Amino acid sequence: MTLHLDQPTLVMGARGSVGRLVLDDLVRRGLPVRASSRRPGPGSGSGGVDVMTADLTDPASLRPAFDGMRQVFLYATPVGVSGVVEAARSAGVRRIVLMSSGSVVHPSSAGNAITEEHRAVEDAFGSAPDLELVPVRPLVLASNALGWARSVRGGASGPALPARRPHGAGPRARRRCGRGRGAPRRRRRQRHADRSRAAEPASAGGGGRRRDRRGARGRRARP
């Protein structure tokens, strides 16, 4: 299936953090584009963009938004996705550019609930014989952090993060430090006790005479 960028594109979720960027880029390129949102806000139709109200969970609202479009950019969940597929096919849409997730092709994510939701949506569009599916599969999106920029510039702080203790200030660190200081002394006491116990059986033999001689020499050395 061959499509060209001069064919009209519908950007769903055009007020979202990703959809807004897609819409802005298409407008900047001078390409024919339509936008839709569940609740279009003031200024949504800037730049001469046709803006419509559409909800992916309401098939009746999708038909007018899809009408005349050949490609659609959207993010969908498994809830109501079959209705989206049918509405797109009925309107003559040929390509779906789906905001998905890289976890779908990441082996370690298999079985994860969110991963399987993305997989189910991809399968729903991919199984439609007359729709071309183009999945976009990012692993990490940092665009949410950009939403904090305005409030931070205005003097507000970003989302609160857990306070971190200074290095070595936690109770576990204190316990480790205590063990570190006392360990050499305890080891010396233990070695002394071990030597004393080992010497006890020899007190009746040569070991005892050695202690007596040392004691005698010690006594003779005293004034």
Coordinates of C-alpha atoms in Angstrom, one line a residue:
M1 CA 0.0 0.0 0.0
T2 CA 1.5 3.4 -1.0
L3 CA 0.4 6.6 0.7
H4 CA 1.8 10.1 0.4
L5 CA 2.1 12.8 2.9
D6 CA -0.1 15.1 0.8
Q7 CA -3.1 12.8 1.6
P8 CA -5.1 14.1 4.5
T9 CA -4.1 13.0 8.0
L10 CA -6.2 12.9 11.2
V11 CA -4.3 13.4 14.4
M12 CA -6.4 12.1 17.3
G13 CA -5.6 13.3 20.8
A14 CA -4.2 16.5 19.4
R15 CA -4.2 18.2 22.8
G16 CA -2.0 15.4 24.3
S17 CA 1.8 15.7 24.8
V18 CA 2.6 13.6 21.7
G19 CA -0.4 14.3 19.5
R20 CA 0.3 18.0 19.8
L21 CA 3.8 17.6 18.5
V22 CA 2.6 15.5 15.6
L23 CA 0.0 18.1 14.7
D24 CA 2.5 21.0 14.9
D25 CA 4.9 19.2 12.7
L26 CA 2.3 18.5 10.0
V27 CA 1.1 22.0 10.1
R28 CA 4.7 23.4 9.8
R29 CA 5.2 21.3 6.7
G30 CA 2.0 22.7 5.2
L31 CA 0.4 19.2 4.9
P32 CA -3.4 18.7 5.0
V33 CA -4.4 17.7 8.5
R34 CA -7.4 17.5 10.7
A35 CA -7.3 17.3 14.5
S36 CA -9.6 15.7 17.0
S37 CA -10.0 15.6 20.7
R38 CA -12.5 14.4 23.3
R39 CA -12.8 18.0 24.5
P40 CA -11.3 20.5 22.1
G41 CA -10.1 23.6 24.0
P42 CA -9.7 27.2 23.0
G43 CA -7.1 27.6 20.3
S44 CA -7.3 24.0 19.2
G45 CA -8.0 25.1 15.6
S46 CA -5.1 27.5 15.3
G47 CA -3.3 27.6 12.0
G48 CA -6.5 26.9 10.1
V49 CA -6.7 23.3 11.3
D50 CA -10.1 21.7 11.3
V51 CA -10.8 20.4 14.8
M52 CA -13.5 17.9 15.6
T53 CA -14.8 16.3 18.7
A54 CA -14.1 12.5 18.7
D55 CA -13.9 9.8 21.4
L56 CA -12.4 6.4 20.7
T57 CA -14.9 4.8 23.0
D58 CA -17.8 6.3 21.0
P59 CA -17.9 4.9 17.4
A60 CA -20.7 7.4 16.4
S61 CA -18.3 10.3 17.0
L62 CA -15.5 8.7 15.0
R63 CA -17.3 8.5 11.6
P64 CA -17.4 12.3 10.9
A65 CA -13.8 12.6 12.2
F66 CA -12.6 9.8 9.9
D67 CA -14.5 10.9 6.9
G68 CA -12.2 11.8 4.0
M69 CA -9.0 10.9 5.9
R70 CA -6.6 8.4 4.5
Q71 CA -4.2 8.0 7.5
V72 CA -4.8 8.4 11.2
F73 CA -2.4 8.9 14.1
L74 CA -3.9 7.7 17.4
Y75 CA -3.3 6.1 20.8
A76 CA -5.9 3.5 21.7
T77 CA -6.6 1.0 24.5
P78 CA -8.3 -2.4 24.2
V79 CA -11.6 -0.9 25.4
G80 CA -13.7 -0.3 22.3
V81 CA -10.8 -0.9 19.8
S82 CA -12.9 -3.1 17.6
G83 CA -15.3 -0.2 17.1
V84 CA -12.4 2.1 16.1
V85 CA -11.2 -0.5 13.5
E86 CA -14.7 -0.8 12.0
A87 CA -15.2 3.0 11.9
A88 CA -11.8 3.5 10.2
R89 CA -12.5 0.8 7.6
S90 CA -16.0 2.1 6.8
A91 CA -14.6 5.7 6.3
G92 CA -11.9 4.4 3.9
V93 CA -8.9 5.0 6.2
R94 CA -5.9 3.1 4.8
R95 CA -3.2 3.6 7.3
I96 CA -3.1 3.7 11.1
V97 CA -0.1 5.1 12.8
L98 CA -0.5 3.7 16.3
M99 CA 1.3 5.1 19.4
S100 CA 2.3 1.8 21.0
S101 CA 5.2 0.6 23.2
G102 CA 8.6 -0.9 22.7
S103 CA 7.7 -3.4 25.4
V104 CA 5.7 -5.3 22.8
V105 CA 8.9 -6.6 21.2
H106 CA 11.0 -6.7 24.4
P107 CA 11.2 -10.4 25.6
S108 CA 11.5 -9.5 29.3
S109 CA 8.2 -7.7 29.2
A110 CA 6.1 -10.6 27.9
G111 CA 3.1 -11.1 30.3
N112 CA 3.2 -7.6 31.7
A113 CA -0.3 -6.3 31.9
I114 CA 0.4 -3.0 30.1
T115 CA 2.5 -4.7 27.5
E116 CA -0.3 -7.1 26.7
E117 CA -2.8 -4.2 26.4
H118 CA -0.5 -2.6 23.7
R119 CA -0.1 -6.0 22.0
A120 CA -3.9 -6.5 21.9
V121 CA -4.4 -3.1 20.3
E122 CA -1.7 -3.8 17.7
D123 CA -3.3 -7.2 16.9
A124 CA -6.7 -5.6 16.5
F125 CA -5.5 -3.2 13.9
G126 CA -3.0 -5.5 12.3
S127 CA -5.7 -8.2 11.7
A128 CA -7.8 -5.9 9.5
P129 CA -7.0 -6.9 5.9
D130 CA -7.4 -3.4 4.4
L131 CA -5.6 -1.4 7.0
E132 CA -1.9 -0.8 7.1
L133 CA -0.5 -0.6 10.6
V134 CA 2.5 1.5 11.5
P135 CA 3.3 1.0 15.2
V136 CA 5.4 3.6 17.0
R137 CA 7.1 1.8 19.8
P138 CA 9.1 4.0 22.2
L139 CA 10.5 2.5 25.4
V140 CA 10.7 5.8 27.4
L141 CA 9.0 9.1 26.9
A142 CA 10.4 12.2 28.7
S143 CA 7.7 14.5 27.5
N144 CA 5.9 14.5 30.8
A145 CA 8.8 16.3 32.4
L146 CA 8.4 19.1 29.9
G147 CA 5.1 19.8 31.5
W148 CA 6.8 20.9 34.7
A149 CA 8.9 23.6 33.0
R150 CA 6.4 26.4 33.2
S151 CA 5.7 25.9 36.9
V152 CA 9.4 25.6 37.7
R153 CA 10.1 28.8 35.9
G154 CA 7.4 30.5 37.9
G155 CA 9.2 29.5 41.1
A156 CA 7.2 26.4 42.0
S157 CA 8.9 23.1 42.6
G158 CA 8.5 20.0 40.5
P159 CA 6.9 16.8 41.9
A160 CA 8.1 16.0 45.3
L161 CA 10.8 13.3 45.5
P162 CA 11.6 11.2 48.6
A163 CA 14.2 13.0 50.8
R164 CA 17.6 11.3 50.8
R165 CA 19.6 10.9 54.0
P166 CA 23.2 12.0 53.9
H167 CA 25.6 9.2 53.3
G168 CA 26.1 7.2 56.4
A169 CA 23.3 8.8 58.3
G170 CA 20.7 6.0 58.2
P171 CA 20.2 3.5 61.0
R172 CA 21.7 0.7 59.0
A173 CA 24.7 2.7 58.2
R174 CA 25.1 3.6 61.9
R175 CA 24.9 -0.1 62.8
R176 CA 27.5 -0.9 60.2
C177 CA 29.7 1.8 61.5
G178 CA 29.3 0.4 65.1
R179 CA 30.2 -3.1 64.0
G180 CA 33.2 -1.7 62.2
R181 CA 34.6 0.1 65.2
G182 CA 34.1 -2.8 67.6
A183 CA 35.0 -5.7 65.4
P184 CA 38.8 -5.5 65.8
R185 CA 38.6 -5.4 69.6
R186 CA 36.2 -8.3 69.7
R187 CA 38.4 -10.3 67.4
R188 CA 41.4 -9.7 69.7
R189 CA 39.4 -10.8 72.7
Q190 CA 38.2 -13.9 70.9
R191 CA 41.7 -14.9 69.8
H192 CA 43.0 -14.4 73.4
A193 CA 40.2 -16.6 74.7
D194 CA 40.9 -19.3 72.1
R195 CA 44.6 -19.4 73.0
S196 CA 43.7 -19.6 76.7
R197 CA 41.4 -22.6 76.1
A198 CA 43.9 -24.3 73.9
A199 CA 46.6 -23.9 76.6
E200 CA 44.4 -25.4 79.5
P201 CA 45.1 -29.2 78.7
A202 CA 48.8 -28.6 78.7
S203 CA 48.9 -27.1 82.2
A204 CA 49.9 -30.5 83.7
G205 CA 52.7 -31.0 81.2
G206 CA 55.5 -29.1 79.7
G207 CA 53.3 -26.1 79.1
G208 CA 52.9 -25.8 82.9
R209 CA 56.7 -25.9 83.5
R210 CA 57.2 -23.2 80.8
R211 CA 54.7 -21.0 82.7
D212 CA 56.5 -21.8 86.0
R213 CA 59.9 -20.8 84.5
R214 CA 58.5 -17.6 83.1
G215 CA 56.9 -16.9 86.4
A216 CA 60.2 -17.6 88.2
R217 CA 62.2 -15.5 85.9
G218 CA 59.6 -12.8 86.4
R219 CA 59.9 -13.1 90.1
R220 CA 63.7 -13.0 90.0
A221 CA 63.6 -9.9 87.9
R222 CA 61.6 -8.0 90.5
P223 CA 63.6 -6.0 93.1

